[in-house]
mmCIF file of C-alpha atoms and ligand atoms in Angstrom:
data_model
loop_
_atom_site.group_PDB
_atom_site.id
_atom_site.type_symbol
_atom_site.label_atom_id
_atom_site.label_comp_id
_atom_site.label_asym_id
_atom_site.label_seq_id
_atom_site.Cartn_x
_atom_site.Cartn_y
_atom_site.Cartn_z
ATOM 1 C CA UNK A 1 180.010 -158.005 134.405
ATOM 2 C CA UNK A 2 182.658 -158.031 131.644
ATOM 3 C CA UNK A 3 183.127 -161.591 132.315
ATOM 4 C CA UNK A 4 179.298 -161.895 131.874
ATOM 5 C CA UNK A 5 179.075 -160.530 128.575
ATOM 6 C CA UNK A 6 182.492 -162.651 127.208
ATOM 7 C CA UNK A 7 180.433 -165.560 128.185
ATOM 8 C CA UNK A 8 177.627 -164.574 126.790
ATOM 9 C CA UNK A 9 178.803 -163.717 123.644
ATOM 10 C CA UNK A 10 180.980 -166.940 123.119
ATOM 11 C CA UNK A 11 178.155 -168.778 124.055
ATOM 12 C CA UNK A 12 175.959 -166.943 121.664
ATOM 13 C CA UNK A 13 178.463 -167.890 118.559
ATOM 14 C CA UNK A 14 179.034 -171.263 119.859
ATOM 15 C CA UNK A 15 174.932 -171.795 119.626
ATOM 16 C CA UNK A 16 174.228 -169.719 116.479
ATOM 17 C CA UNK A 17 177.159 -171.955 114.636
ATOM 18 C CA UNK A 18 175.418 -174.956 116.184
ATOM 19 C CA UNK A 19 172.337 -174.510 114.506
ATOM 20 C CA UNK A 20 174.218 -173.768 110.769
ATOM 21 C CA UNK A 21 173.637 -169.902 111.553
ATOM 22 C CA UNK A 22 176.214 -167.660 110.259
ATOM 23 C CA UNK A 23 176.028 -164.160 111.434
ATOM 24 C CA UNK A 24 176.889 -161.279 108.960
ATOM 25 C CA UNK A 25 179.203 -158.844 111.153
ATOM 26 C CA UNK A 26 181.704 -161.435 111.121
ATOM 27 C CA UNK A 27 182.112 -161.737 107.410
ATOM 28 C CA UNK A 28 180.727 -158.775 105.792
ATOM 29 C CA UNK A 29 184.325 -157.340 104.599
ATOM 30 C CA UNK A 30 185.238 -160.533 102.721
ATOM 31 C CA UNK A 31 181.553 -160.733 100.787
ATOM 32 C CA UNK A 32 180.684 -157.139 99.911
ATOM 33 C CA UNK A 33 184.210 -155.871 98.542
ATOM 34 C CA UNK A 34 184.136 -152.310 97.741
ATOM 35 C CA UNK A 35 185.221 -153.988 93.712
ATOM 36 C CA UNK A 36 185.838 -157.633 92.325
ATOM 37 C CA UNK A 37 188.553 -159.843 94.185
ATOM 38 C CA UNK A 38 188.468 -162.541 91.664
ATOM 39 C CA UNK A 39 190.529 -165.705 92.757
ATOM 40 C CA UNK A 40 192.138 -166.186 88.917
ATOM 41 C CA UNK A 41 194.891 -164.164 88.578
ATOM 42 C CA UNK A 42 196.356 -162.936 85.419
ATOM 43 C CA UNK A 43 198.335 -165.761 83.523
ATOM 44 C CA UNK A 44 199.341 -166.759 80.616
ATOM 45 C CA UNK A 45 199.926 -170.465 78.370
ATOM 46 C CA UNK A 46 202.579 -169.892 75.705
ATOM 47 C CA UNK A 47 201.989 -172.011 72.441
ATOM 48 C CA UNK A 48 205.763 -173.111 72.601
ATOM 49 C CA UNK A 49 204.808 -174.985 75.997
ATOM 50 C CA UNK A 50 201.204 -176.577 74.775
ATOM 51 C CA UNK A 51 201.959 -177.306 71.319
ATOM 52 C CA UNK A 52 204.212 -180.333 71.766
ATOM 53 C CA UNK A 53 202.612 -181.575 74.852
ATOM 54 C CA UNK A 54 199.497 -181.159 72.043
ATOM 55 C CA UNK A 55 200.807 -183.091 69.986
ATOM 56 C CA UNK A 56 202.420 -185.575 72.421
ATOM 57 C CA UNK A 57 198.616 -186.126 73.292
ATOM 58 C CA UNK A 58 197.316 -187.069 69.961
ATOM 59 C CA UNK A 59 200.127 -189.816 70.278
ATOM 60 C CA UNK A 60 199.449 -191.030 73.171
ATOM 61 C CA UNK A 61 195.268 -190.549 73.657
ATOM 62 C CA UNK A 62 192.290 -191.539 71.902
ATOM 63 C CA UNK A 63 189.220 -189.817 71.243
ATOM 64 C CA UNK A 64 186.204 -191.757 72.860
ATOM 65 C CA UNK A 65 182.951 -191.722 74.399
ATOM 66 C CA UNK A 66 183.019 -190.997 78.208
ATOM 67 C CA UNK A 67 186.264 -189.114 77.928
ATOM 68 C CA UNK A 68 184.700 -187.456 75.133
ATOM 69 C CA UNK A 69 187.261 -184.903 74.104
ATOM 70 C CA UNK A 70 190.682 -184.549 73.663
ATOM 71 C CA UNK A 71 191.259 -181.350 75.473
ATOM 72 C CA UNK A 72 193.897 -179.435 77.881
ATOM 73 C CA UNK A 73 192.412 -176.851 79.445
ATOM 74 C CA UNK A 74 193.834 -173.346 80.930
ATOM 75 C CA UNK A 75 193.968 -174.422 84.784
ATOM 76 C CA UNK A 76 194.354 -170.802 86.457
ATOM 77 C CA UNK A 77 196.733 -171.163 89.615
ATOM 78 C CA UNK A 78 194.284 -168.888 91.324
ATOM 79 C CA UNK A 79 191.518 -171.353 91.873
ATOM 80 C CA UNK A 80 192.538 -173.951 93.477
ATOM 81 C CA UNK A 81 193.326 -176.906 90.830
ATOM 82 C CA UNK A 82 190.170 -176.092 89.387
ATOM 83 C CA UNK A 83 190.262 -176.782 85.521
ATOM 84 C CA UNK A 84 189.149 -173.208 84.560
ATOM 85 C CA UNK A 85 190.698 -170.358 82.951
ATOM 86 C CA UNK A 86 188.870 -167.982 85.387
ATOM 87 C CA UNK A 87 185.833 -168.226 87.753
ATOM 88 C CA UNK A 88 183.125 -167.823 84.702
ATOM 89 C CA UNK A 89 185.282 -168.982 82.021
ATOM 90 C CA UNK A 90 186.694 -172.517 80.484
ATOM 91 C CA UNK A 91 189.449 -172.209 77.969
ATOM 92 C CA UNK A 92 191.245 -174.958 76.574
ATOM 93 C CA UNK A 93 192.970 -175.988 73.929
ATOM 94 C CA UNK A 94 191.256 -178.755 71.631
ATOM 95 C CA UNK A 95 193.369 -181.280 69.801
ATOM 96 C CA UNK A 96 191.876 -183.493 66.960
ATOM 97 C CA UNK A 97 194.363 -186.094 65.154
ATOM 98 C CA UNK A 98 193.865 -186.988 61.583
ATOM 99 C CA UNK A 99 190.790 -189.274 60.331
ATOM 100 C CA UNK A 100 189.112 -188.872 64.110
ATOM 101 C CA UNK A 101 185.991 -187.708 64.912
ATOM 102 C CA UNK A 102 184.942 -186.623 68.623
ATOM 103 C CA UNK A 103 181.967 -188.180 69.622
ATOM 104 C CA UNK A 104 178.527 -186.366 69.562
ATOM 105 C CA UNK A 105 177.142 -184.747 72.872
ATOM 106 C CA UNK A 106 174.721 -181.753 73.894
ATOM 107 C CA UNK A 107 175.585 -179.781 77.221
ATOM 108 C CA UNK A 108 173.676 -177.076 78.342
ATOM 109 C CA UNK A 109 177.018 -174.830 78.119
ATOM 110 C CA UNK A 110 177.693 -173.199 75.208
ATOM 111 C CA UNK A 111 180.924 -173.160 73.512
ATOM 112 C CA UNK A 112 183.225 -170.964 70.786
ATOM 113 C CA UNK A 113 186.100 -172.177 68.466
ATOM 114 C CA UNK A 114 188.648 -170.439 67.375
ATOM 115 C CA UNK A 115 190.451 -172.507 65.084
ATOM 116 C CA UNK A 116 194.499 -172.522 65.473
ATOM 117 C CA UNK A 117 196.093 -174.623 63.310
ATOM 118 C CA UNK A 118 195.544 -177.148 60.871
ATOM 119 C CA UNK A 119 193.063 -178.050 58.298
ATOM 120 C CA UNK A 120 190.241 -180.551 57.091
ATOM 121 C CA UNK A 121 188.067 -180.751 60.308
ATOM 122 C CA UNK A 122 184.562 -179.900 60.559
ATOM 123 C CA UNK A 123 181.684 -179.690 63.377
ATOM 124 C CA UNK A 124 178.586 -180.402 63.236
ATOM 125 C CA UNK A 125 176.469 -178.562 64.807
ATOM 126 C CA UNK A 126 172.709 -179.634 64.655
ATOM 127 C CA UNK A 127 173.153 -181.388 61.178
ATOM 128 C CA UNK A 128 175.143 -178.472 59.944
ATOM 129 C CA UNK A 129 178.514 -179.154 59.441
ATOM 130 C CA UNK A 130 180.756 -176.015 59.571
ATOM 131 C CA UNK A 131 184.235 -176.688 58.053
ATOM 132 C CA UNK A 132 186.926 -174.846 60.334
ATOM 133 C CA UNK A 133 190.081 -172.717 58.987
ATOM 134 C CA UNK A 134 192.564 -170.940 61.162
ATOM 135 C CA UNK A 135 191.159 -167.675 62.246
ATOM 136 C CA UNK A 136 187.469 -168.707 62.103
ATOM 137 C CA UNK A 137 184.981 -168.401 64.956
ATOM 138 C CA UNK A 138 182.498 -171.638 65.299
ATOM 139 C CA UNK A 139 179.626 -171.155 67.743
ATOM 140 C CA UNK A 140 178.070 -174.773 69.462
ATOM 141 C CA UNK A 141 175.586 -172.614 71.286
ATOM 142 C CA UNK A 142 174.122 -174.258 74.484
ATOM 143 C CA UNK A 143 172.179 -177.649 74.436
ATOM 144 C CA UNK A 144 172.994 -178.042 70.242
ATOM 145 C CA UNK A 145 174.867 -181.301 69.457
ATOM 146 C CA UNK A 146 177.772 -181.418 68.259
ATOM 147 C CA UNK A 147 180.745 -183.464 67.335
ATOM 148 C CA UNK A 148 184.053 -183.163 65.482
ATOM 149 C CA UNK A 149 185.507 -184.794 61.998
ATOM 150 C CA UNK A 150 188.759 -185.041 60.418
ATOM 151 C CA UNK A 151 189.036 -185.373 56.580
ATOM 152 C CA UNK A 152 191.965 -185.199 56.571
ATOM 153 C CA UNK A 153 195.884 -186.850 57.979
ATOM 154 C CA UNK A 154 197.110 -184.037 59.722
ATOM 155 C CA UNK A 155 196.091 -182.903 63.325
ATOM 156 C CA UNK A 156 194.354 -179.412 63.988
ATOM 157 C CA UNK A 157 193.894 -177.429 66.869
ATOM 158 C CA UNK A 158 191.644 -174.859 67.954
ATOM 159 C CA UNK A 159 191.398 -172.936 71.485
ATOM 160 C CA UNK A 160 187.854 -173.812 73.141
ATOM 161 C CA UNK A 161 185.828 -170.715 75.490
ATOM 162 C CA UNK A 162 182.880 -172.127 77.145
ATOM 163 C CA UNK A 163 180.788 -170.935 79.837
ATOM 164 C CA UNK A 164 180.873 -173.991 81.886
ATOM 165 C CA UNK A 165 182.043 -172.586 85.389
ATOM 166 C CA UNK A 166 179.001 -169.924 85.180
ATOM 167 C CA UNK A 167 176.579 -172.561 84.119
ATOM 168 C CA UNK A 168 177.979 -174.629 86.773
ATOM 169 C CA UNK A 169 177.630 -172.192 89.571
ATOM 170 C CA UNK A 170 174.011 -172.061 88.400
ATOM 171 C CA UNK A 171 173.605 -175.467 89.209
ATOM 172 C CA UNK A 172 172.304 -175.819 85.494
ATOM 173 C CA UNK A 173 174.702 -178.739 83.858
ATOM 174 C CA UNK A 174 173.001 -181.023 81.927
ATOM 175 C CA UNK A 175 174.670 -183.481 79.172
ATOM 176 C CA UNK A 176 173.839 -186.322 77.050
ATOM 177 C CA UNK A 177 175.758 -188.565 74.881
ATOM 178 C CA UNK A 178 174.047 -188.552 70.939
ATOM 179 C CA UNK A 179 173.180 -192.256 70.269
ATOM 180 C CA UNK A 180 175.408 -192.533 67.306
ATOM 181 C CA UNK A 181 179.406 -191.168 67.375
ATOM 182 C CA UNK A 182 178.402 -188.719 64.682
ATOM 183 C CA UNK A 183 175.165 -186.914 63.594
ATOM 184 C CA UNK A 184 173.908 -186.951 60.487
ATOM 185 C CA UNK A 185 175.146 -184.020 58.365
ATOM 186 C CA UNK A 186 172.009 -182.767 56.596
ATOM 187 C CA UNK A 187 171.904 -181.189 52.726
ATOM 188 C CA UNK A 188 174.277 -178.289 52.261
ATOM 189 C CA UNK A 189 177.499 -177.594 54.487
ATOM 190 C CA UNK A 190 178.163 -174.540 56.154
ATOM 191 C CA UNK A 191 174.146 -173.393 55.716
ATOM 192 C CA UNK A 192 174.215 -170.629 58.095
ATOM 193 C CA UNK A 193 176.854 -169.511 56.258
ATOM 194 C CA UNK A 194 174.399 -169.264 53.320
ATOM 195 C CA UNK A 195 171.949 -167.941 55.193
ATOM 196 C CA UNK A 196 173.378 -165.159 57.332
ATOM 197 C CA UNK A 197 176.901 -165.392 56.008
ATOM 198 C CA UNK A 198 177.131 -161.991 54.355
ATOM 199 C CA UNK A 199 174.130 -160.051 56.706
ATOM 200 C CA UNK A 200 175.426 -156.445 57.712
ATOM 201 C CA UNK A 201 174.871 -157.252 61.193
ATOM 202 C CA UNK A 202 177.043 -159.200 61.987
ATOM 203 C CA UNK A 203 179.870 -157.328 63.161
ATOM 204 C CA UNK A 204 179.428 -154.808 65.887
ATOM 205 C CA UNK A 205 181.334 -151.613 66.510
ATOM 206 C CA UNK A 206 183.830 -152.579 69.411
ATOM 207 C CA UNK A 207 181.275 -153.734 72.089
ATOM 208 C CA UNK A 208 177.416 -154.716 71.651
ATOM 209 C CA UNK A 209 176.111 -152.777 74.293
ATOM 210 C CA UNK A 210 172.544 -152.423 73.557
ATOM 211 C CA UNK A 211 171.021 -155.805 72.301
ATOM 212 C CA UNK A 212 170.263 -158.613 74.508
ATOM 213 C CA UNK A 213 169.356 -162.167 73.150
ATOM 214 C CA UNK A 214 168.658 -165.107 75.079
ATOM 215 C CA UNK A 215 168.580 -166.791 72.050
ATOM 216 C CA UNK A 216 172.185 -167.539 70.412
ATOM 217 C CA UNK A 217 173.568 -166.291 67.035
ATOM 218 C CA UNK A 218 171.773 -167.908 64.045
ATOM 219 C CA UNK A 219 175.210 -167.591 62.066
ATOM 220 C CA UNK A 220 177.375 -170.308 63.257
ATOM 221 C CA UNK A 221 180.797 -169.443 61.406
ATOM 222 C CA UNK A 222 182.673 -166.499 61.465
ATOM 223 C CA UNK A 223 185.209 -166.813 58.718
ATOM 224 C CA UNK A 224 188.820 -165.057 59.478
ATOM 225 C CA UNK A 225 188.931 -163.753 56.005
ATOM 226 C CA UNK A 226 185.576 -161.762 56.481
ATOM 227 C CA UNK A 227 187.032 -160.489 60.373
ATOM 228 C CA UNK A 228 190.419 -159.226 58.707
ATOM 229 C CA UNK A 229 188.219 -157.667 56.131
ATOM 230 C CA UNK A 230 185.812 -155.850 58.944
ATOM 231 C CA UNK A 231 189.165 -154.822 60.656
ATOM 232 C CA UNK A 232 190.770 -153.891 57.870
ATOM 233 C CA UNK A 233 188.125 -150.836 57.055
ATOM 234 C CA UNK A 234 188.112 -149.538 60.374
ATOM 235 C CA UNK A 235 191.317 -149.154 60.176
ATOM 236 C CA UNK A 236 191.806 -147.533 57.487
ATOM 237 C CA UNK A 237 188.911 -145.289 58.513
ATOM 238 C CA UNK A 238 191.030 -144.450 62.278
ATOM 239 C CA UNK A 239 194.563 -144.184 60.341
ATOM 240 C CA UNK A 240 196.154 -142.686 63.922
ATOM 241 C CA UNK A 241 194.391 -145.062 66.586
ATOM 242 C CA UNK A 242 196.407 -147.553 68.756
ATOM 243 C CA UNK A 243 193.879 -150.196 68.210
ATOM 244 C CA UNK A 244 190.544 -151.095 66.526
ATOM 245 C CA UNK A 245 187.961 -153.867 67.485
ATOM 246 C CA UNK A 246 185.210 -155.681 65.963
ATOM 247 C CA UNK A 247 182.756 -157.801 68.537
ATOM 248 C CA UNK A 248 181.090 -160.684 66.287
ATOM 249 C CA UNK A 249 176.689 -160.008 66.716
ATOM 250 C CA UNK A 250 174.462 -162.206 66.246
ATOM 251 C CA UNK A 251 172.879 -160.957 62.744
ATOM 252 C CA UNK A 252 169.108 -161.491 64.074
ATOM 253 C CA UNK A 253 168.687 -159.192 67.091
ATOM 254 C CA UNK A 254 172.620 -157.662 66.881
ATOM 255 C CA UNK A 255 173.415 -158.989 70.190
ATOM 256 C CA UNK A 256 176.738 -161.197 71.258
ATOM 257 C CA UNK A 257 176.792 -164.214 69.710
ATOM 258 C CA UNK A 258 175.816 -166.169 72.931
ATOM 259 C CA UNK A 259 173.730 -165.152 75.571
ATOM 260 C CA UNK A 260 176.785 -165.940 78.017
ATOM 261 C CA UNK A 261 179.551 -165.294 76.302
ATOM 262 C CA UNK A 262 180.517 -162.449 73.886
ATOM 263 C CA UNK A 263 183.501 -162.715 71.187
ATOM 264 C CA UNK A 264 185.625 -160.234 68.995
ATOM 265 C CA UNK A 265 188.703 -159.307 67.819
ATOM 266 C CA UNK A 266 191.262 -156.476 68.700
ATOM 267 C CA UNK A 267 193.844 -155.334 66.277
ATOM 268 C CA UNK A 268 196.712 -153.704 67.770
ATOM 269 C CA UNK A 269 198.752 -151.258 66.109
ATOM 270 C CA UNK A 270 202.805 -151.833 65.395
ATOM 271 C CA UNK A 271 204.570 -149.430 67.931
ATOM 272 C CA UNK A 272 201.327 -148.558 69.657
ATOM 273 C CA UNK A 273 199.845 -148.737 72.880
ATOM 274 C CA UNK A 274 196.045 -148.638 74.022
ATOM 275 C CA UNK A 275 194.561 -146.818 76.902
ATOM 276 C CA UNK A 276 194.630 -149.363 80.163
ATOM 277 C CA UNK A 277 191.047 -149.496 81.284
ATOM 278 C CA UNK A 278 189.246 -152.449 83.224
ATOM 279 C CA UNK A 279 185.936 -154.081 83.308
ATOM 280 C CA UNK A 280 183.225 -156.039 85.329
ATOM 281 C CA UNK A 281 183.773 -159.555 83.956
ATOM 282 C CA UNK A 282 186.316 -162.044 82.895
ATOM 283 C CA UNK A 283 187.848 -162.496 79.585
ATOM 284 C CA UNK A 284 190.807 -164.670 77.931
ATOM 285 C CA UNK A 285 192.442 -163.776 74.983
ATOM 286 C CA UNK A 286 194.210 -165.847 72.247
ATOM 287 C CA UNK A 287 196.746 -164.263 70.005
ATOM 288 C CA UNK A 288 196.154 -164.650 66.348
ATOM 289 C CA UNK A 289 199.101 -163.030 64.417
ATOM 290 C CA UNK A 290 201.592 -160.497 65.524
ATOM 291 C CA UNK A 291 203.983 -160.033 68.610
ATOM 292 C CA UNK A 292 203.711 -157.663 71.527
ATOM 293 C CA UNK A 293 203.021 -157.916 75.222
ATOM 294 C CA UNK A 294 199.916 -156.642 77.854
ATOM 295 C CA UNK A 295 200.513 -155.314 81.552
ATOM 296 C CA UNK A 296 197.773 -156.175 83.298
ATOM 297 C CA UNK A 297 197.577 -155.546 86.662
ATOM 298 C CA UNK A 298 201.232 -154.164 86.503
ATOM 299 C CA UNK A 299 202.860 -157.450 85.885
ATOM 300 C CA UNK A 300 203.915 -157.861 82.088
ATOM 301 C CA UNK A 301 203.602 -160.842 79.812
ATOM 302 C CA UNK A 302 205.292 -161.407 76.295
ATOM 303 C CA UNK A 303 203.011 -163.060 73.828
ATOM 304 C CA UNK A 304 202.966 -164.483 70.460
ATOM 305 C CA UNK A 305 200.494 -166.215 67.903
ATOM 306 C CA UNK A 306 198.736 -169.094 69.571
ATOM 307 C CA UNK A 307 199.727 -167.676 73.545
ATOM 308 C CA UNK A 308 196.381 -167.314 75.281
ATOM 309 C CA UNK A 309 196.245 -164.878 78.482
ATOM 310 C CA UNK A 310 193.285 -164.615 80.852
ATOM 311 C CA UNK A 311 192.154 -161.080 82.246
ATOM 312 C CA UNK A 312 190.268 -161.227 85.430
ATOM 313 C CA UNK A 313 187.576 -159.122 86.272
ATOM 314 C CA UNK A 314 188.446 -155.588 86.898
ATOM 315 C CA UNK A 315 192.136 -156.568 86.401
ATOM 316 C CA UNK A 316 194.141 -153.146 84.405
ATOM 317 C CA UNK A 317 195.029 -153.867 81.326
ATOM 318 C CA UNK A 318 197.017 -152.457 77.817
ATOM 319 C CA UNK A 319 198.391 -154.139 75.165
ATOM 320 C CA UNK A 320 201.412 -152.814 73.372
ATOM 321 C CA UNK A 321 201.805 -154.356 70.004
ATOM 322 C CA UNK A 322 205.873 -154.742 68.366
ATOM 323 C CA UNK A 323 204.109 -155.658 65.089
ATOM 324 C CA UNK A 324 200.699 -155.675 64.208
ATOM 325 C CA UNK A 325 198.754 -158.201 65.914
ATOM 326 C CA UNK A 326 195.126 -159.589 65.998
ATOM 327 C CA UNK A 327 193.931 -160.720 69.487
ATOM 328 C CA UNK A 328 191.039 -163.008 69.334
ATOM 329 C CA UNK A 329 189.243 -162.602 73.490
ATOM 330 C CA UNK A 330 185.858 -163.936 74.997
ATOM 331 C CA UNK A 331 184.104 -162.039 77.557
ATOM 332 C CA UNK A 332 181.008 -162.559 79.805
ATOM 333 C CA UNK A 333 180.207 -159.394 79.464
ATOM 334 C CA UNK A 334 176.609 -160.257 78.112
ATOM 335 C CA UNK A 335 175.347 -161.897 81.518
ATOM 336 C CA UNK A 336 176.969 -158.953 83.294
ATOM 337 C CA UNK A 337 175.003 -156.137 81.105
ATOM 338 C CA UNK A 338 171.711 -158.490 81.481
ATOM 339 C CA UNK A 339 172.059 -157.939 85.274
ATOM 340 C CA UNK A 340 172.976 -154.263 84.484
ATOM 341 C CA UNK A 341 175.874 -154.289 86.513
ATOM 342 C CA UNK A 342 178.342 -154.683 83.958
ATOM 343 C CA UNK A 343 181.311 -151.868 84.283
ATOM 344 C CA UNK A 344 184.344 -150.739 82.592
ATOM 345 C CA UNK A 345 186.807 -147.558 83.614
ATOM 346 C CA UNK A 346 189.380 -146.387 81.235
ATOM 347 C CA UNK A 347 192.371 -145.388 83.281
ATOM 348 C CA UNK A 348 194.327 -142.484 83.047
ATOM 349 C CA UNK A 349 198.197 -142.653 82.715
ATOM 350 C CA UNK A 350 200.103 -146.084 81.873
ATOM 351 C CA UNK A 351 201.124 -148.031 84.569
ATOM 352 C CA UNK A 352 204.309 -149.541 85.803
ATOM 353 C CA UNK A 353 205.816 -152.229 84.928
ATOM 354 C CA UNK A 354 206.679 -153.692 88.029
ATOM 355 C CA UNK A 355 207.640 -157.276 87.844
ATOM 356 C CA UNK A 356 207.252 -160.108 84.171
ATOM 357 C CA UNK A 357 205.657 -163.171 83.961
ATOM 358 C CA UNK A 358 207.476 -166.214 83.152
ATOM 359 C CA UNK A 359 205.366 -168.890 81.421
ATOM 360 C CA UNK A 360 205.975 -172.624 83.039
ATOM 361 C CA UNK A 361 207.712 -174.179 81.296
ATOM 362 C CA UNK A 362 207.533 -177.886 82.877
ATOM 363 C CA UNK A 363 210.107 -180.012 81.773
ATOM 364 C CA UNK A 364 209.737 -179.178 78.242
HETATM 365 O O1 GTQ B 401 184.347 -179.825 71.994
HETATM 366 O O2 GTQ B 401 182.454 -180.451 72.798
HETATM 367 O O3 GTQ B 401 186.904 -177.908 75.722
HETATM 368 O O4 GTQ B 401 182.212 -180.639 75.407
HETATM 369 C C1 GTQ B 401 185.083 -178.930 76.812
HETATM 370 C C2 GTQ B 401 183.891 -179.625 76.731
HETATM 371 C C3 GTQ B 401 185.248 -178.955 74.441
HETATM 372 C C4 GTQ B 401 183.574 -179.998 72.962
HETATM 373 C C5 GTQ B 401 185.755 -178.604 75.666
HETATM 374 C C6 GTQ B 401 183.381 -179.983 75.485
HETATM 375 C C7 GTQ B 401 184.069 -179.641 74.327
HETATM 376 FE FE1 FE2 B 402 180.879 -180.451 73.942
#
């Protein structure tokens, strides 16, 4: 009888897999986890390590059509040799030498700058070109062209966020090469700047967590001075918090900037830690100015201006800040709360420091 049933039953699987059947009891624990098991897992790229391999790549690389971009992105050990920060999220850093321009393309992933370091390089995006300064956000929301200028000799470089993984895992990628290397820039630079440049809404408190957009922000720069301003007044308004945080909204409708992908800053308070909490969602962060460290998920890492870190979803984190820094992060928050299953939990005592992270350092 027993020997019956074992012979049934291996039969039965042997058939069902046959036939490209998969039954559920046998992997039901590894889909529906009780929270996230995200593959990325928390790292971090130190500017030390990326800068001169940066600039070793202007040397040695030039910008053309097919490669299209001069770009190393944040490859996460956690998926796989996969060239993604985390398993929504591209991050890379974006190096343009001086007098070159990056040829013109539309994708139907959007992408943020944040610019790094350097000067005299502009994007244009649609026929606006929007002239990028260290600290400034520049949206090339999905399906715009685009393509990047120098003016000037030196090199620049600015950290890239795009949603391409999501986008891919939507089967939606589309791309097309722009007939010409650049677009014609039309009438005045830096119009939506003129336009929605100095609109009230365009800052939101900490989070957006009302407005939805499909559409993306009409205001295409952010300009650091403007940020530093925002965070400047709310902190003087919270004189005793750990941190403040400003998410940039798209002035229309107040929601993020892109319908995938939401953007702000954190300023961290010398001597001060915040409150660990995690979230539905994945998010990398790129240090601006000051020097600290985060725990996240108990294991510490050191940073300092120009280190970018990835969170993954539901990942622990605090920040503890030695000076007072400004931490520039991307989320995809925005597609989580248009599901409405986006979550965050603030958790209650600090955690452990249990082990550091030491960056790779190659053979630098
Ligand atoms: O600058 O257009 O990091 O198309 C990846 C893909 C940057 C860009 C990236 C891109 C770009
Ligand atoms: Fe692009």
């Amino acid at each position: 009888m027993t020997v019956n049933i074992d012979q049934a039953l291996e039969a039965f699987y042997r058939d069902v897999d046959a036939v490209g059947l998969a039954p559920l009891w046998t992997v039901t624990g590894e889909l529906l986890t009780p929270t996230p098991r995200p593959k990325a897992v928390p790292w971090l790229w130190s500017a030390r390590t990326y800068r001169p391999l940066a600039e070793r790549a202007i040397g040695l690389i030039p910008v053309e059509r097919g490669g299209e971009r001069r770009v190393l992105s944040l490859r996460n050990p956690g998926l796989g040799g996969r060239p993604y920060a985390a398993g929504t999220l591209w991050g890379a850093v974006q190096c343009l030498g001086g007098r070159e321009t990056a040829p013109a393309h539309r994708h139907t992933p959007g992408a943020i700058r944040f610019v790094l370091e350097g000067e005299g390089v502009f994007t244009t995006v649609n026929g606006d070109a929007c002239d990028m300064r260290p600290g400034d956000l520049v949206l090339t929301p999905a399906w715009a062209w685009h393509d990047h200028s120098s003016t000037t000799d030196g090199s620049m470089l600015w950290f890239d966020g795009l949603d391409l993984p999501m986008i891919e895992a939507l089967d939606g990628i589309f791309f097309e090469p722009y007939p010409a290397t650049s677009q014609p820039v039309g009438g005045e630079r830096n119009r939506s700047v003129a336009a929605y440049g100095a609109s009230s809404g365009r800052f939101a408190d900490e989070q957006v967590t009302g407005a939805l957009d499909p559409k993306p922000s009409p205001l295409l720069i952010y300009r650091w001075n403007d940020t530093a301003a925002e965070l400047d007044r709310r902190a003087a308004e919270r004189p005793d918090a750990a941190t403040v945080a400003v998410e940039f909204a798209n002035p229309r409708s107040g929601a993020s900037v892109l319908p995938t992908l939401a953007c702000g800053v954190r300023r961290l308070i010398a001597g001060r830690s915040t409150t660990p909490c995690r979230r539905s969602g994945n998010q990398i962060f790129v240090v601006h100015r000051g020097v600290g460290h985060s725990v996240i998920d108990e294991q510490r890492f050191d940073w300092e201006p120009g280190d970018m870190f990835v969170v993954p979803s539901w990942s622990a984190v605090e920040h503890h800040a030695a000076e007072n820094a400004d931490l520039f992060g991307i989320s995809d928050a925005p597609v989580l709360r248009a599901l409405g299953i986006y979550r965050e939990e603030t958790l209650a005592a600090a955690q452990a420091v249990t082990s550091t992270f030491v960056p790779q350092q190659g053979v630098l």
